[in-house]
Coordinates of C-alpha atoms in Angstrom, one line a residue:
X172 CA 0.0 0.0 0.0
X173 CA 2.8 2.3 0.8
X174 CA 4.4 1.8 -2.6
X175 CA 1.2 2.8 -4.4
X176 CA 0.7 5.8 -2.2
X177 CA 4.2 6.9 -3.0
X178 CA 3.8 6.2 -6.7
X179 CA 0.6 8.2 -7.1
X180 CA 1.4 10.9 -4.7
X181 CA -0.7 9.7 -1.8
X182 CA 1.8 11.0 0.8
X183 CA 2.0 14.7 1.1
X184 CA 5.4 16.2 1.7
X185 CA 6.0 17.8 5.1
X186 CA 6.4 21.5 4.9
X187 CA 9.3 23.3 6.7
X188 CA 6.7 25.0 9.0
X189 CA 5.2 21.6 10.0
X190 CA 8.7 20.2 10.6
X191 CA 9.5 23.1 12.9
X192 CA 6.2 22.8 14.7
X193 CA 6.9 19.1 15.3
X194 CA 10.4 19.9 16.6
X195 CA 9.0 22.6 18.9
X196 CA 6.4 20.2 20.3
X197 CA 9.1 17.6 20.9
X198 CA 11.4 20.2 22.5
X199 CA 8.6 21.3 24.9
X200 CA 7.8 17.7 25.8
X201 CA 11.4 16.9 26.5
X202 CA 11.8 20.1 28.6
X203 CA 8.6 19.3 30.6
X204 CA 9.6 15.7 31.2
X205 CA 13.1 16.9 32.3
X206 CA 11.7 19.4 34.8
X207 CA 9.3 16.8 36.1
X208 CA 12.2 14.3 36.6
X209 CA 14.4 17.0 38.2
X210 CA 11.7 17.8 40.7
X211 CA 11.3 14.2 41.7
X212 CA 15.0 13.8 42.2
X213 CA 15.5 11.6 39.1
X214 CA 18.5 13.6 38.0
X215 CA 19.9 11.0 35.6
X216 CA 16.6 10.9 33.6
X217 CA 16.4 14.7 33.8
X218 CA 19.9 15.0 32.3
X219 CA 18.9 12.8 29.3
X220 CA 15.8 14.8 28.6
X221 CA 17.6 18.1 28.8
X222 CA 20.4 17.0 26.5
X223 CA 18.0 15.7 23.9
X224 CA 16.1 19.0 24.1
X225 CA 19.3 20.9 23.5
X226 CA 20.0 18.9 20.4
X227 CA 16.8 20.4 19.0
X228 CA 17.3 23.9 20.1
X229 CA 19.7 26.0 22.2
X230 CA 17.9 27.2 25.3
X231 CA 19.6 28.8 28.3
X232 CA 16.8 27.9 30.7
X233 CA 17.3 24.2 29.7
X234 CA 21.0 24.6 30.3
X235 CA 20.2 26.0 33.8
X236 CA 18.0 23.0 34.5
X237 CA 20.8 20.8 33.2
X238 CA 23.3 22.3 35.6
X239 CA 20.9 21.6 38.4
X240 CA 20.5 18.0 37.3
X241 CA 24.3 17.6 37.1
X242 CA 24.7 19.1 40.6
X243 CA 22.2 16.6 42.0
X244 CA 24.4 13.8 40.6
X245 CA 27.5 15.3 42.0
X246 CA 28.9 16.2 38.6
X247 CA 30.3 19.6 39.6
X248 CA 32.6 20.0 36.6
X249 CA 29.7 19.4 34.3
X250 CA 27.5 21.9 36.2
X251 CA 30.2 24.5 36.1
X252 CA 30.6 24.1 32.3
X253 CA 26.9 24.7 31.7
X254 CA 26.8 27.7 34.0
X255 CA 29.8 29.2 32.1
X256 CA 28.0 28.7 28.8
X257 CA 25.1 30.7 30.2
X258 CA 27.4 33.4 31.6
X259 CA 29.1 33.8 28.2
X260 CA 25.7 34.0 26.5
X261 CA 24.3 36.7 28.9
X262 CA 27.3 38.7 30.1
X263 CA 26.9 40.7 33.3
X264 CA 24.3 38.5 34.9
X265 CA 25.4 38.5 38.6
X266 CA 23.2 35.7 39.7
X267 CA 24.7 33.3 37.1
X268 CA 28.2 34.3 37.9
X269 CA 27.5 33.8 41.6
X270 CA 26.1 30.3 41.0
X271 CA 29.2 29.4 38.9
X272 CA 31.5 30.8 41.5
X273 CA 29.8 28.7 44.2
X274 CA 30.3 25.6 42.1
X275 CA 33.9 26.5 41.6
X276 CA 34.2 26.9 45.4
X277 CA 32.8 23.4 45.9
X278 CA 35.4 22.1 43.5
X279 CA 38.1 24.0 45.4
X280 CA 39.1 25.6 42.0
X281 CA 39.9 29.0 43.5
X282 CA 41.6 30.3 40.4
X283 CA 38.4 29.7 38.4
X284 CA 36.3 31.1 41.2
X285 CA 38.4 34.3 41.4
X286 CA 38.1 34.8 37.6
X287 CA 34.3 34.5 37.9
X288 CA 34.2 36.9 40.8
X289 CA 36.3 39.4 38.9
X290 CA 33.7 39.4 36.1
X291 CA 31.0 40.0 38.6
X292 CA 32.9 42.9 40.3
X293 CA 33.5 44.4 36.9
X294 CA 29.7 44.6 36.6
X295 CA 29.2 45.9 40.1
X296 CA 32.2 46.5 42.4
X297 CA 29.9 47.1 45.4
X298 CA 28.0 43.8 45.1
X299 CA 28.1 42.2 48.6
X300 CA 27.9 38.6 47.4
X301 CA 30.6 39.1 44.7
X302 CA 33.0 40.6 47.4
X303 CA 32.2 37.8 49.8
X304 CA 32.9 35.1 47.1
X305 CA 36.0 36.9 46.0
X306 CA 37.2 36.7 49.7
X307 CA 36.6 32.9 49.6
X308 CA 38.6 32.6 46.4
X309 CA 41.6 34.6 47.5
X310 CA 41.6 32.9 50.9
X311 CA 41.5 29.6 49.2
X312 CA 44.7 30.7 47.5
X313 CA 46.3 31.7 50.9
X314 CA 45.8 35.5 50.7
X315 CA 44.2 36.1 54.1
X316 CA 44.8 39.9 54.1
X317 CA 43.1 40.5 50.8
X318 CA 40.3 38.2 52.0
X319 CA 39.7 40.2 55.1
X320 CA 39.5 43.4 53.1
X321 CA 36.9 41.8 50.7
X322 CA 34.9 40.5 53.7
X323 CA 35.0 44.0 55.3
X324 CA 33.7 45.6 52.1
X325 CA 30.9 43.0 51.8
X326 CA 29.8 43.6 55.3
X327 CA 30.0 47.4 54.8
X328 CA 27.6 47.0 51.8
X329 CA 25.3 44.5 53.6
X330 CA 25.9 44.3 57.4
X331 CA 23.5 41.4 57.7
X332 CA 25.5 39.2 55.4
X333 CA 26.1 36.7 58.2
X334 CA 28.3 34.3 56.3
X335 CA 30.8 37.1 55.6
X336 CA 31.0 37.9 59.4
X337 CA 31.3 34.3 60.3
X338 CA 34.2 33.8 57.8
X339 CA 35.9 37.0 59.0
X340 CA 35.7 35.8 62.6
X341 CA 37.2 32.4 61.8
X342 CA 40.0 34.0 59.8
X343 CA 40.7 36.6 62.4
X344 CA 41.1 33.9 65.0
X345 CA 43.6 32.1 62.8
X346 CA 45.5 35.4 62.3
X347 CA 45.5 36.0 66.1
X348 CA 43.1 39.0 66.1
X349 CA 40.9 37.7 68.9
X350 CA 39.3 41.1 69.7
X351 CA 38.1 41.5 66.1
X352 CA 36.8 37.9 66.0
X353 CA 35.0 38.4 69.3
X354 CA 33.3 41.6 68.0
X355 CA 32.0 39.7 64.9
X356 CA 30.6 36.7 66.8
X357 CA 29.0 38.9 69.4
X358 CA 27.3 40.9 66.6
X359 CA 26.1 37.6 65.1
X360 CA 24.8 36.3 68.5
X361 CA 22.9 39.5 69.1
X362 CA 21.5 40.3 65.6
X363 CA 21.0 37.0 63.9
X364 CA 18.9 34.0 65.0
X365 CA 21.6 31.7 66.6
X366 CA 22.5 28.7 64.7
X367 CA 25.1 26.0 65.4
X368 CA 27.8 27.4 63.2
X369 CA 27.6 30.9 64.8
X370 CA 27.5 29.5 68.4
X371 CA 30.3 27.0 67.6
X372 CA 32.5 29.9 66.4
X373 CA 31.6 31.9 69.5
X374 CA 32.7 29.0 71.7
X375 CA 36.0 28.7 69.8
X376 CA 36.7 32.4 70.2
X377 CA 36.0 32.2 73.9
X378 CA 38.3 29.2 74.1
X379 CA 41.1 31.2 72.4
X380 CA 40.5 34.1 74.8
X381 CA 40.8 31.7 77.7
X382 CA 37.2 32.1 78.9
X383 CA 36.8 28.4 79.6
X384 CA 33.5 28.4 81.5
X385 CA 31.8 30.6 78.9
X386 CA 33.2 28.4 76.1
X387 CA 31.9 25.2 77.8
X388 CA 28.5 26.8 78.2
X389 CA 28.5 27.8 74.5
X390 CA 29.5 24.3 73.4
X391 CA 26.5 23.0 75.4
X392 CA 24.3 25.4 73.4
X393 CA 25.7 24.0 70.1
X394 CA 24.8 20.5 71.3
X395 CA 21.3 21.6 72.2
X396 CA 20.9 22.9 68.7
X397 CA 22.4 19.8 67.1
X398 CA 23.0 16.8 69.3
X399 CA 25.1 15.2 66.5
X400 CA 27.7 18.0 66.3
X401 CA 30.9 16.0 66.8
X402 CA 33.2 19.0 66.9
X403 CA 31.3 20.4 69.9
X404 CA 31.7 17.2 71.9
X405 CA 35.3 16.9 71.0
X406 CA 36.3 20.5 71.7
X407 CA 34.3 20.7 74.9
X408 CA 35.9 17.4 76.0
X409 CA 39.3 18.9 75.4
X410 CA 38.5 21.9 77.7
X411 CA 37.0 19.6 80.4
X412 CA 40.2 17.5 80.3
X413 CA 42.4 20.6 80.6
X414 CA 40.3 21.7 83.6
X415 CA 40.8 18.4 85.3
X416 CA 37.3 17.1 84.6
X417 CA 38.4 13.6 83.5
X418 CA 34.9 12.1 83.8
X419 CA 33.3 14.9 81.7
X420 CA 36.1 14.6 79.1
X421 CA 35.7 10.9 78.9
X422 CA 31.9 11.2 78.4
X423 CA 32.4 13.7 75.6
X424 CA 35.0 11.5 73.9
X425 CA 32.7 8.5 74.2
X426 CA 30.0 10.6 72.4
X427 CA 32.5 11.4 69.7
X428 CA 33.3 7.7 69.2
X429 CA 29.6 6.9 69.1
X430 CA 28.9 9.4 66.4
X431 CA 32.1 8.6 64.5
X432 CA 33.7 5.3 65.4
X433 CA 36.6 6.1 63.0
X434 CA 37.5 9.3 64.9
X435 CA 40.5 7.6 66.6
X436 CA 41.6 5.5 63.7
X437 CA 44.8 7.5 63.4
X438 CA 45.7 6.6 67.0
X439 CA 47.6 3.4 67.3
X440 CA 48.2 1.2 70.4
X441 CA 46.3 -1.1 72.7
X442 CA 44.3 0.8 75.4
X443 CA 43.1 -2.2 77.2
X444 CA 45.7 -2.0 80.0
X445 CA 45.5 1.8 80.3
X446 CA 43.6 3.6 82.9
X447 CA 40.9 6.1 82.1
X448 CA 43.1 9.1 82.4
X449 CA 45.8 7.7 80.1
X450 CA 43.2 6.8 77.5
X451 CA 41.7 10.3 77.6
X452 CA 45.1 12.0 77.4
X453 CA 46.2 9.9 74.4
X454 CA 42.9 10.5 72.6
X455 CA 43.0 14.2 73.0
X456 CA 46.7 14.5 72.2
X457 CA 46.1 14.4 68.5
X458 CA 43.2 16.9 68.5
X459 CA 43.2 20.6 67.6
X460 CA 41.2 22.2 70.5
X461 CA 40.0 25.0 68.3
X462 CA 39.0 22.8 65.4
X463 CA 40.4 25.2 62.9

C-alpha cells in the first residue's frame, strides 16, 4: 500500500513549517519531562531529557536546568561548564556568575572562582555577594589579608551578610586577632537567629580568649541545637580535660566515638591495659582544641 501511495502521490510532503512545529512540540515535551524528573530527584533521567532537548534547540533555561541535574548527581565539573556557557551568552548576569563561583568553590578551584568573581565585580564592584565570594577565592589561594579586606567591604555593603561575618571571625582567630573575631561573633549572636555554626564559632573564640567556663557553656548550646555535632563534643571534652574534669572529658569523647567510630583510627596502640586518664590523654593529644 505504501508503494502505491508513493507512486501516485498519496503521501503529502512535510512543509518546513510543519517540521519546525513538530520539533518545537518535541522540545517542549522533553523540557517538561526533564523538569518533572528533576523535581522528583530523578536527576539522571532529567539530564537525558535536557540533553536531547538541547539537540533540537539552544535554550539557556534548559542549560540552567541541566546544571541543576548535574549538581544533583555530584557532577560539579559538568554543572560549572553549563553555567559558564550561560554566563558567556548573557554577560553581566550577577546571579549566574555567583552560581558558577559557588560551584567552583565546591570544586576548590579557587583560580576559576576568582576569575568569575572578577567578572562580577566588573559589573558591580559594590555587590556584597561578589565581594564575599572573592574573599573565599583569595583565601583559598592563601591570601588572608586581601580576603579580610573583601569581607569587610561585603559587610559594609550589607551588614546582615552573616556568612561574611562568620568567615571573617574564623579568619581573624587564625590570624590572632581575637578582639576582632569576638566583635564579629557577638554581633552575630545579638543580631542573627543563633545557629550551630555561629555558636560554635563563639565557643571557639572564647576558648582562644581563655574564657573556659563561657566556652563550655556555648559548646553546650551547640549540642542543644544539634546533638550530633561531633566538633562540639570533641572540643568541649578537650576543655574539660584541661580543667581536670576527667569524667566529663571521657563522656564527651565516648560521644565522639559513638557518632564517628573512626575518629580515633589514626591513634595506634592497645588501650586495654591503660587507665581512664591515660586513655583520655592519648585520645586528646592528636586533636586541635579550636578545630580550625
